[in-house]
Coordinates of C-alpha atoms in Angstrom, one line a residue:
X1 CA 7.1 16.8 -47.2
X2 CA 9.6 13.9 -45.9
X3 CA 12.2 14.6 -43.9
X4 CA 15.0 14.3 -46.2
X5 CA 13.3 16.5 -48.7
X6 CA 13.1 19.2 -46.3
X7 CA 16.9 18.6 -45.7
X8 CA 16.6 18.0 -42.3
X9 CA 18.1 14.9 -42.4
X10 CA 21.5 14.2 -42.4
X11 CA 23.2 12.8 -45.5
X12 CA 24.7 9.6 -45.1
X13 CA 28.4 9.4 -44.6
X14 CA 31.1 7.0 -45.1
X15 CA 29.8 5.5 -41.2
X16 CA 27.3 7.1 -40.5
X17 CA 27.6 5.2 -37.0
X18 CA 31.3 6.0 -36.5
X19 CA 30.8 9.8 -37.6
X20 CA 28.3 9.9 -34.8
X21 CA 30.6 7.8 -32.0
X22 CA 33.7 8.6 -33.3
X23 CA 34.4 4.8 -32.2
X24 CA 34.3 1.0 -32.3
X25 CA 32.6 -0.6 -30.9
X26 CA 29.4 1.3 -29.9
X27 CA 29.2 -0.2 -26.2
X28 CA 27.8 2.9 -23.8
X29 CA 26.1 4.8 -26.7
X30 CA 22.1 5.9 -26.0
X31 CA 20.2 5.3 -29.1
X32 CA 16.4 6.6 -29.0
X33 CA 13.9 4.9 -32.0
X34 CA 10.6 7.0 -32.5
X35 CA 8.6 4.0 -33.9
X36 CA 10.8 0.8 -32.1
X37 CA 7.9 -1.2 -32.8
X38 CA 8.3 -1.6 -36.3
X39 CA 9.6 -4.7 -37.8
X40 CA 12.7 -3.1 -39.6
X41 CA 13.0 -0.7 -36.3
X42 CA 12.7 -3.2 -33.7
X43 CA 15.7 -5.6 -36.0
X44 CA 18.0 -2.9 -36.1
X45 CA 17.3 -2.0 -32.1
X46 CA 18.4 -5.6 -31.2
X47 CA 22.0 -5.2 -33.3
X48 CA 22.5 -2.2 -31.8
X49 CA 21.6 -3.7 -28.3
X50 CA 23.9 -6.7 -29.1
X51 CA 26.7 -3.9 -29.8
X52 CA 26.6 -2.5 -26.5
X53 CA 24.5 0.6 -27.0
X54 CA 21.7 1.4 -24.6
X55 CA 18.3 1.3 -26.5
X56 CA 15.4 3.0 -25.7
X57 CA 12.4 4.5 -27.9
X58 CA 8.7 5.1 -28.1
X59 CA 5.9 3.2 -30.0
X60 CA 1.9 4.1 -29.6
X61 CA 1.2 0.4 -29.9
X62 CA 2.5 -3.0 -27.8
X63 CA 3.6 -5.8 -29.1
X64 CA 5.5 -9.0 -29.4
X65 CA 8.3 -7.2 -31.1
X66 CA 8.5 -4.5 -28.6
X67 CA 8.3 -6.5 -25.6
X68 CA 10.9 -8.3 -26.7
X69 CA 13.2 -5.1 -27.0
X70 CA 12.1 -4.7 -23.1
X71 CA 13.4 -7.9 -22.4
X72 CA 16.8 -7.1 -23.7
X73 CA 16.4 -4.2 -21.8
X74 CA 15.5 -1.3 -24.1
X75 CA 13.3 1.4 -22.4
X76 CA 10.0 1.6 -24.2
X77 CA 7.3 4.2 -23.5
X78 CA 3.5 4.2 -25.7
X79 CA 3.1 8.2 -25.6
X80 CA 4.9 9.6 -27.9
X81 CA 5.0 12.8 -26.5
X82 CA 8.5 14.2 -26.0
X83 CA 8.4 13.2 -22.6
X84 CA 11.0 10.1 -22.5
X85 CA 13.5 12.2 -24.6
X86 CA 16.8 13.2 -22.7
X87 CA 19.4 15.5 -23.8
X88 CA 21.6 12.2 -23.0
X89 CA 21.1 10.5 -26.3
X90 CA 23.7 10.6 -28.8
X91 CA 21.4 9.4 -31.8
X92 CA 17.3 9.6 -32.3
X93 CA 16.9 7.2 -35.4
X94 CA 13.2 7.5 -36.9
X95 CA 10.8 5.1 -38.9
X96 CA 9.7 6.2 -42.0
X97 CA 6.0 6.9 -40.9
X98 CA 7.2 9.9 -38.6
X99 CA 6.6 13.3 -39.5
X100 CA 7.9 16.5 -38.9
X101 CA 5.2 17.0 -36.2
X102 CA 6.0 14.2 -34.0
X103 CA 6.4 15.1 -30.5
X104 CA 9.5 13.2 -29.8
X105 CA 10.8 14.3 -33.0
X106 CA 10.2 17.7 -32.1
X107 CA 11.7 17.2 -29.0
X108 CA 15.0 15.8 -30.9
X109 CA 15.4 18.5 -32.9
X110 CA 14.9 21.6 -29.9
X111 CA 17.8 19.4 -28.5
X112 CA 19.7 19.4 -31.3
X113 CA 20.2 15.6 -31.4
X114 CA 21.2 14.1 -34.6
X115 CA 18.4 12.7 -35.8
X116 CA 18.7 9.8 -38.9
X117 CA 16.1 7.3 -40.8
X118 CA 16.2 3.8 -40.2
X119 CA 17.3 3.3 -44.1
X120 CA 20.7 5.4 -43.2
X121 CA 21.4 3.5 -40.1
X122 CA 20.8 0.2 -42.0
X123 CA 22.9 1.5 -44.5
X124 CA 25.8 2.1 -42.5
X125 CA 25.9 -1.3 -40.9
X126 CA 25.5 -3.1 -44.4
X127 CA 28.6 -0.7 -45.5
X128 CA 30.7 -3.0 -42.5
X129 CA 30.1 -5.9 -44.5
X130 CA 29.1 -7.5 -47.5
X131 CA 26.2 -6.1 -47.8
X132 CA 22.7 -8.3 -49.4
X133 CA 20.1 -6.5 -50.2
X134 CA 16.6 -7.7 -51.2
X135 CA 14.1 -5.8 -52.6
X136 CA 10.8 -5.9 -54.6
X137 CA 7.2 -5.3 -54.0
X138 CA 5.8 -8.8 -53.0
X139 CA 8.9 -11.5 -51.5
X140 CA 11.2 -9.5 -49.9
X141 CA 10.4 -11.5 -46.2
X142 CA 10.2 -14.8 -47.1
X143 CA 13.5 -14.5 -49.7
X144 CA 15.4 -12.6 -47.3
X145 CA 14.4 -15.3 -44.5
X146 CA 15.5 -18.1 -47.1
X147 CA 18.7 -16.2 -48.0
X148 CA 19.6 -16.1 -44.2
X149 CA 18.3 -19.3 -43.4
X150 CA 21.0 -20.7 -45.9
X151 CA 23.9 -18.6 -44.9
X152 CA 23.3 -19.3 -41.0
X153 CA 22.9 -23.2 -41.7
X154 CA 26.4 -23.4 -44.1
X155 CA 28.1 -21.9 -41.0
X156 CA 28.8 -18.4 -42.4
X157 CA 27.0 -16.8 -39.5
X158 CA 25.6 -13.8 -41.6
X159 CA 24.2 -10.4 -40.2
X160 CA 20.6 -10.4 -41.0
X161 CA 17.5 -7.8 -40.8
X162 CA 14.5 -9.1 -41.8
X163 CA 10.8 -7.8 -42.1
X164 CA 9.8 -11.2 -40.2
X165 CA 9.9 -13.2 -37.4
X166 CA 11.7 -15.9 -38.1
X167 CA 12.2 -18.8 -35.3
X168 CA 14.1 -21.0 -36.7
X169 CA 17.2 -18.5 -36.8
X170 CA 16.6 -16.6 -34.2
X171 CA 14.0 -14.0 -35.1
X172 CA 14.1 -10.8 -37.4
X173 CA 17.6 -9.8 -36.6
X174 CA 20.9 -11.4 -35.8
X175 CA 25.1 -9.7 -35.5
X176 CA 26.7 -12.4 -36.8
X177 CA 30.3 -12.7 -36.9
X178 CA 30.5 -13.6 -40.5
X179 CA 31.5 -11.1 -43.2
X180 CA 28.0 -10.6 -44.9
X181 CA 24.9 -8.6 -43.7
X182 CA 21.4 -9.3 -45.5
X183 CA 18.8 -6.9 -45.5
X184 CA 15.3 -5.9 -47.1
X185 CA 15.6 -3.1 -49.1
X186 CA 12.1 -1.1 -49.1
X187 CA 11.6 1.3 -52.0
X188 CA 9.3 3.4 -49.9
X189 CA 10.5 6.8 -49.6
X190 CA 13.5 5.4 -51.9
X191 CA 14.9 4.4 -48.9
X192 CA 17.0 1.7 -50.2
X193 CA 19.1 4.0 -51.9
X194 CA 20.9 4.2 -48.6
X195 CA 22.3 0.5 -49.1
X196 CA 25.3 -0.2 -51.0
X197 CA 25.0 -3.9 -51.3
X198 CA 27.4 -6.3 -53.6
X199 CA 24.9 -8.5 -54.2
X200 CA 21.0 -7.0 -54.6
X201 CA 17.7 -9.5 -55.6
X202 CA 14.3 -7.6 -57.3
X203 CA 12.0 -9.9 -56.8
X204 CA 8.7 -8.4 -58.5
X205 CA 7.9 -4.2 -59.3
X206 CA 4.3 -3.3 -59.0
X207 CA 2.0 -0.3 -58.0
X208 CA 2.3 0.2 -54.4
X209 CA 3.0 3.2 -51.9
X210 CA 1.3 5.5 -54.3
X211 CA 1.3 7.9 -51.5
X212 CA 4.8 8.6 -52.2
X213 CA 5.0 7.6 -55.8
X214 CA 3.5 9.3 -58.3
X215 CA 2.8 6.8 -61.0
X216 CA 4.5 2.8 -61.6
X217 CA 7.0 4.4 -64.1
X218 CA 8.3 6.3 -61.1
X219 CA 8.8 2.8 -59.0
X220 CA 10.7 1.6 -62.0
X221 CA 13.2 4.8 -61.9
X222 CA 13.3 4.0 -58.1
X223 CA 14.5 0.2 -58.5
X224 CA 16.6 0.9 -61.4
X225 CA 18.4 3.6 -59.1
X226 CA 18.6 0.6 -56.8
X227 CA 19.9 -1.5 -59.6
X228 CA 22.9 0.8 -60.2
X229 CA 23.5 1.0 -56.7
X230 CA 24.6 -2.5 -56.5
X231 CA 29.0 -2.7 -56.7
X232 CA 30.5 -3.7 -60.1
X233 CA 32.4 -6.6 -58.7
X234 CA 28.5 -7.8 -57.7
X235 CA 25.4 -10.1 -59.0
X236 CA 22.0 -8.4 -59.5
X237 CA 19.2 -11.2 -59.5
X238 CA 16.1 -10.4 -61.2
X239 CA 12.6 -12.0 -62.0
X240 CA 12.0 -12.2 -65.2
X241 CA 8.6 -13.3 -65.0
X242 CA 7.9 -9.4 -64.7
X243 CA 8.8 -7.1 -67.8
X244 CA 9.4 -4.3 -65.2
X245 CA 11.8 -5.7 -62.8
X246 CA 13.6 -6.6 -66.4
X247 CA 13.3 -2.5 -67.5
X248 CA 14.9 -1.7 -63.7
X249 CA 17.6 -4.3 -64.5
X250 CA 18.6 -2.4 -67.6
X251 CA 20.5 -0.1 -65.3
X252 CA 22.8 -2.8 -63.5
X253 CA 26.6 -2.3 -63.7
X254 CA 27.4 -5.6 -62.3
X255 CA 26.5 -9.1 -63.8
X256 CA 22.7 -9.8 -63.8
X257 CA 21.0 -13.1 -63.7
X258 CA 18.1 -13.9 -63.7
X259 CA 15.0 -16.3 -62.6
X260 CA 11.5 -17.4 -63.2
X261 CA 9.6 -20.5 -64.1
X262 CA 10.3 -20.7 -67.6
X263 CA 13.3 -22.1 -69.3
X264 CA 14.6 -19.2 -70.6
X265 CA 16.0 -17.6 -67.6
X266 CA 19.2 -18.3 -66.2
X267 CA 17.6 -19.5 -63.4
X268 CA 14.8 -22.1 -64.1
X269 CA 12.6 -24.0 -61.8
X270 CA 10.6 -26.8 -62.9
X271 CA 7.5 -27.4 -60.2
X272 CA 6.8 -31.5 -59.8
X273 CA 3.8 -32.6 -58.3
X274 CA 3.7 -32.1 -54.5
X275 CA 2.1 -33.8 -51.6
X276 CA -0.7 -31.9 -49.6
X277 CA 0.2 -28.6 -51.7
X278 CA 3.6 -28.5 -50.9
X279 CA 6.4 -27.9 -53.3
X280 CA 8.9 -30.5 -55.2
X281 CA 11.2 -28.6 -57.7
X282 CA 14.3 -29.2 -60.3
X283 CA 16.5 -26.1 -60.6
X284 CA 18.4 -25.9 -63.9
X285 CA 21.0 -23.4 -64.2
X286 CA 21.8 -22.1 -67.8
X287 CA 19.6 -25.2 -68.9
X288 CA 21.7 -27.5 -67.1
X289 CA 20.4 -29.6 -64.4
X290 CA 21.5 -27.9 -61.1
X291 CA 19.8 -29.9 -57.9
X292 CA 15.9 -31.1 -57.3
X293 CA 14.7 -29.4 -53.9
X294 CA 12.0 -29.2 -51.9
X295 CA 9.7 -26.9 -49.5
X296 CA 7.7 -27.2 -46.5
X297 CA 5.8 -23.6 -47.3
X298 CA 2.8 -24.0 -50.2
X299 CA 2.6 -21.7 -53.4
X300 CA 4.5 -21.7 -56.6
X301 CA 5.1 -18.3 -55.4
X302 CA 7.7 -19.4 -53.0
X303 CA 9.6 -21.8 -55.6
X304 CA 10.0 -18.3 -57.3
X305 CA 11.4 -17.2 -53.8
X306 CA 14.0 -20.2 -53.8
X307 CA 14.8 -19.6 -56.8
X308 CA 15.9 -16.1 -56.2
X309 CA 18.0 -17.0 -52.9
X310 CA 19.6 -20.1 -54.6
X311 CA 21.3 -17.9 -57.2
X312 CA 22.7 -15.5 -54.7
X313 CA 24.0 -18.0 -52.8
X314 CA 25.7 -19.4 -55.1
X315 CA 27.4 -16.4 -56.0
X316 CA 28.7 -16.3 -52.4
X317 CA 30.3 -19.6 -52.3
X318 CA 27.3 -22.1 -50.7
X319 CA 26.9 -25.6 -52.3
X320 CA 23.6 -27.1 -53.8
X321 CA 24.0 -29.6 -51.1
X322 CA 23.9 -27.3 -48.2
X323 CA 20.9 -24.8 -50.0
X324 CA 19.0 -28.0 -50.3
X325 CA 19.1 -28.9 -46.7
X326 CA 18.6 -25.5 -45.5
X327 CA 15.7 -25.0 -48.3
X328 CA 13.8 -28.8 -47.3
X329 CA 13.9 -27.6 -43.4
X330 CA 13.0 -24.0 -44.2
X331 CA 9.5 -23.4 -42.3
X332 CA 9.3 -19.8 -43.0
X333 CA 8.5 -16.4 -40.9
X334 CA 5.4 -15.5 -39.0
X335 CA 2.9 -14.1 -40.7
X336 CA 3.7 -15.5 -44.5
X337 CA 1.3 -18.2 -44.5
X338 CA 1.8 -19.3 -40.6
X339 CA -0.3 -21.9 -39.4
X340 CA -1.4 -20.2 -35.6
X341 CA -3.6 -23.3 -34.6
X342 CA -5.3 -26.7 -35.5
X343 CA -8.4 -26.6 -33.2
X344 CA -12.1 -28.5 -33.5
X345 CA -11.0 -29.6 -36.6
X346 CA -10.5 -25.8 -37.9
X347 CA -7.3 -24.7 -39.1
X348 CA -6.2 -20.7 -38.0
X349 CA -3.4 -19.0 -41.0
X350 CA -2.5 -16.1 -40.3
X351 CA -0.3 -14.0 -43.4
X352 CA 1.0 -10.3 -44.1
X353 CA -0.5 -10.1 -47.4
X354 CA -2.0 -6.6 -47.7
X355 CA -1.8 -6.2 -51.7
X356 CA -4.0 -7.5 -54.2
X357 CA -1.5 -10.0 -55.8
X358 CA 0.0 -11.0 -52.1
X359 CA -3.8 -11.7 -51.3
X360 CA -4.5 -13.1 -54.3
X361 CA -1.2 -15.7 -54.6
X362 CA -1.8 -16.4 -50.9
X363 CA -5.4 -17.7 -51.2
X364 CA -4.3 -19.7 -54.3
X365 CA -1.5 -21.8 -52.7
X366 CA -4.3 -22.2 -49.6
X367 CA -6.9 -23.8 -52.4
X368 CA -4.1 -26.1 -53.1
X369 CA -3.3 -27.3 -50.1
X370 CA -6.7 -27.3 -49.0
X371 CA -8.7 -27.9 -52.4
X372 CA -11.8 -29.3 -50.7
X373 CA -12.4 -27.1 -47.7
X374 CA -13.9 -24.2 -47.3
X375 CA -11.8 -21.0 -46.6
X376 CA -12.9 -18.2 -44.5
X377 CA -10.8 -14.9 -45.5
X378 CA -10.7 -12.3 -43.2
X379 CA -8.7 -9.1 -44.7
X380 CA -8.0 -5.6 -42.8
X381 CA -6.7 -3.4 -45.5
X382 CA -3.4 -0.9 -44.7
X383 CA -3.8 2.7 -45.3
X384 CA -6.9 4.6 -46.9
X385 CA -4.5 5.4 -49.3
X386 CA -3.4 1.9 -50.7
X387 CA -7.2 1.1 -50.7
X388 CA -8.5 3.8 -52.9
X389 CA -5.5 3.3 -55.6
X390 CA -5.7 -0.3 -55.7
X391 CA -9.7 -0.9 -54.6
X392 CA -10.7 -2.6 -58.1
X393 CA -7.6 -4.9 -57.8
X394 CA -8.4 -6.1 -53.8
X395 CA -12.2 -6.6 -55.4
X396 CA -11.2 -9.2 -57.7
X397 CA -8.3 -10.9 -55.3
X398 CA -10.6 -13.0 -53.1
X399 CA -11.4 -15.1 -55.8
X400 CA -9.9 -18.3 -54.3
X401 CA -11.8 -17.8 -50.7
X402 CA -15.4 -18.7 -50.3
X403 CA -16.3 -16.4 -47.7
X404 CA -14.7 -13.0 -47.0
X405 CA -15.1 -11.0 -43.7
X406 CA -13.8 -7.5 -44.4
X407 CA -12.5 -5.1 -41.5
X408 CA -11.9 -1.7 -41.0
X409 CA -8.9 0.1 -43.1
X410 CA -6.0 0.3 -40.9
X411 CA -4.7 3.3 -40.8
X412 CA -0.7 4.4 -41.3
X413 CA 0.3 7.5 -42.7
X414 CA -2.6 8.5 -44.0
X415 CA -3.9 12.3 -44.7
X416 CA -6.7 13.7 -43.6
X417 CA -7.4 13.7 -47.7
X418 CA -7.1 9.7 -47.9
X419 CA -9.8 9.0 -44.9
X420 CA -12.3 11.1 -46.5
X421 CA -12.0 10.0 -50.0
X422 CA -11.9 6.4 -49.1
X423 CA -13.7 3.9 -46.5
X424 CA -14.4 -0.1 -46.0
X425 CA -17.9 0.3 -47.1
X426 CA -16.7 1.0 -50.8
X427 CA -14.3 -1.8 -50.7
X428 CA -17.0 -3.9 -49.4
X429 CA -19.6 -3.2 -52.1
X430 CA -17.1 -3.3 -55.0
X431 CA -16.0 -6.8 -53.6
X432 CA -19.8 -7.6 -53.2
X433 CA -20.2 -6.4 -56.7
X434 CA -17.6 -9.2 -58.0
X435 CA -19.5 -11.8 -56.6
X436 CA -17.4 -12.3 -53.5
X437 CA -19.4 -13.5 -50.5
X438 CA -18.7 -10.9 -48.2
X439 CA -19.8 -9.5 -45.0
X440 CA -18.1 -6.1 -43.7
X441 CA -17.5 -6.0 -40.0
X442 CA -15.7 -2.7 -38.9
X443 CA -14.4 -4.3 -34.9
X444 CA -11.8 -6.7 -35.2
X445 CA -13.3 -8.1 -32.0
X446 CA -16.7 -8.4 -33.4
X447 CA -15.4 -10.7 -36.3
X448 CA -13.9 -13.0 -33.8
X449 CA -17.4 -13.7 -31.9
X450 CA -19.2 -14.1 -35.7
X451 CA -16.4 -16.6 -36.7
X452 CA -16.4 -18.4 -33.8
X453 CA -20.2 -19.3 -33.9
X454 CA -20.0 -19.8 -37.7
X455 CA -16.9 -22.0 -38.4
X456 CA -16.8 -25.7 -38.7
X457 CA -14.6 -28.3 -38.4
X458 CA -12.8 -28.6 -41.6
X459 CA -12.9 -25.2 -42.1
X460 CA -9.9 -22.8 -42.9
X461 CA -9.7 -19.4 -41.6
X462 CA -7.5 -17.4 -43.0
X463 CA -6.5 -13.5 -41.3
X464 CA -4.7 -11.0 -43.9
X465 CA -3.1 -7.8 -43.8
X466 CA -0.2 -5.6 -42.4
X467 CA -2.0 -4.2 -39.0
X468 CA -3.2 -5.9 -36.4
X469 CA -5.5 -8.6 -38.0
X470 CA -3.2 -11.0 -36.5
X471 CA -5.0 -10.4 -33.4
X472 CA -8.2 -12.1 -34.9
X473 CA -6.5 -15.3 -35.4
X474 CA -5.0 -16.2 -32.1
X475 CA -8.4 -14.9 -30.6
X476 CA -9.7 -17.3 -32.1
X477 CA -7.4 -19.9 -30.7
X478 CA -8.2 -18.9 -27.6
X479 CA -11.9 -19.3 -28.0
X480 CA -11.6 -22.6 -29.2

């Protein structure tokens, strides 16, 4: 059972942050977030830091993101256990992998401190503002990155939280001064009900997190909940590529528009031949001609991507001339397709992709842009559970790779249920069954010692997934 099921949590209020403070601004507040590490977490941590409040939290793993935090001076600990909660907090604010059986959440709650999810603290800093909200099953980072890209560039100074490093801006988060706050909207756990954006984006519905959903007609309900969510005054932008985001649509109370590659949506891109893989693309709006633009980042995947971010923009107020500067010098966020080294001749990419489409889109736009070399695919799958519903569909996603090194399945709120019905080994022999040149090796530090006496210059190395597979690529790096 989640949290808000067993009604637990509280329900979100008008703010939920000035209910709690009775006050603005927040300066002098304690703030404790079970699970700071996480991307989402860590982005809201570093607003609330920037708003005075004194951050601390607990994460079982170390990492970029949560040394970061330290260096801003938030208070991390890695056990979990209770210990580095005081009854001095005013707020615990928990990730949406905690359970009821978490120490520090036990803790909380025998200390009667108000405990809330991440979605209901996001949602009450979007309430503040204009809220954008981006959501969808594949997209979300690298359109939410674009979106804020645009808006920071044009001078608007937007509010951003985004499931992504992204350099160029600043990183995953930002409290900007401006009047509008973009946001990913997750649908796991429904948790983007808790937004009340004017402006919402679906970029793509598919099967995923069918550990909380039961079925794809239930993730449909979910984002057309989402759709109706978004204020009447608003603009809903859809991709109409995919007959489900159009179903969730159906539910919109505010003005819809919508995008794809084909000139019947209101939004039409037109790919032109590209240099080296990359993208050159007209944009016609309502079958006018709109503006020609151009991206650094590969894969006809991410024109969809523009596409979506150049109609909300618009709504707001931004020029064409302005969304193509900020478009032709977007580089996009770490870990969608980010290039961690050119060494010996061989080329490191490291990317997020942890579904079978994401995997499968990814290795495409790296055949374009490398259509002669060979690419070494090394893929950690996320959750037992994601694995066993999806394992025919990551089978046949490797197509574009000509070798495949599979790792251990990451593991992330996962039953005890999930890791006995499912394991690599079956992932690897279905993939091997495809005709997929694959080799399982379990130990992520195994795989770096095999590629590194196997690789050759010219070579591509690709490392995939949402755990720490990163780790493989800048190992390699190193090595080299």
């Amino acid at each position: 059972m989640n949290s808000s099921e067993s009604g637990k949590m509280e329900p979100m209020s008008t703010s939920l942050l000035e209910s709690q403070f009775n006050c603005r601004p927040l300066r002098g507040h304690c703030v404790y977030f079970i699970g700071i590490g996480g991307i989402g977490m860590s982005a809201v941590a570093r607003i609330l830091i920037n708003e005075g409040c004194i951050v601390s939290g607990s994460d079982l793993r170390i990492s970029p993101l949560t040394s970061s935090l330290e260096g801003l001076g938030a208070k991390i600990n890695t056990k979990q256990d209770g210990s580095f909660m005081s009854s001095e907090t005013d707020m615990v604010v928990v990730s949406a992998s905690i359970t009821e059986d978490n120490p520090d959440l036990k803790t909380a709650r025998k200390l009667g401190i108000k405990v809330v999810k991440y979605s209901q603290i996001l949602g009450s800093l979007m309430k503040e503002k204009r809220g954008v909200a981006i959501s969808g099953t594949h997209g979300k980072t690298t359109t939410s990155a674009m979106i804020s890209t645009i808006l920071k560039t044009s001078g608007l100074d937007p509010t951003f939280v985004i499931g992504g490093e992204v350099p160029d801006i600043g990183g995953n988060a930002h409290l900007g001064k401006g009047n509008l706050f973009v946001a990913e909207a997750c649908e796991y756990d429904r948790s983007f009900l808790n937004l009340t954006p004017q402006v919402g984006v679906i970029t793509n519905i598919e099967e995923d997190h069918l550990d909380y959903y039961e079925n794809i007609e239930k993730i449909i309900h979910a984002f057309g909940d989402f759709a109706s969510s978004i204020s009447e005054d608003g603009l809903l932008v859809v991709n109409d590529h995919d007959n489900n985001t159009v179903v969730a649509a159906r539910r919109a109370n505010c003005k819809v528009e919508t995008f794809s590659l084909d000139n019947a949506s209101d939004w039409c891109g037109e790919v032109l031949s590209g240099s080296s893989g990359l993208k050159r693309f007209r944009v016609f709006y309502r079958d006018a001609f709109f503006h020609e633009f151009s991206l650094q980042i590969p894969g006809s995947h991410n024109v969809l991507n523009a596409l979506a971010a150049t109609a909300v923009c618009t709504f707001i107020g931004v020029d064409k001339d302005s969304i193509k500067t900020a478009l032709a010098s977007f580089r996009g966020a770490n870990r969608r397709f980010q290039i961690v080294g050119v060494k010996n001749g061989i080329t490191v990419i490291d990317d997020y992709a942890h579904h079978p489409t994401e995997i499968r889109v990814t290795l495409r736009a790296a055949r374009e842009l490398y259509p002669e070399k060979r690419i070494w695919c090394v893929f950690q799958p996320h959750q037992f559970s994601r694995t066993r519903h999806l394992l025919k569909e990551f089978a046949r996603s490797f197509q574009n790779a000509n070798r495949v090194i599979l790792a251990d399945i990451y593991a992330t709120r996962d039953n005890d249920y999930e890791k006995t019905a499912m394991n690599a080994t079956k992932l690897y022999e279905e993939t091997r069954n495809s005709g997929i040149d694959i080799q399982y090796i379990p130990q992520l530090s195994d795989i770096v010692n095999v590629l590194y006496s196997s690789v050759s210059p010219g070579d591509i190395v690709m490392t995939m997934g949402a755990g720490d597979v990163w780790k493989v690529a800048y190992d390699l790096v190193s090595r080299f």
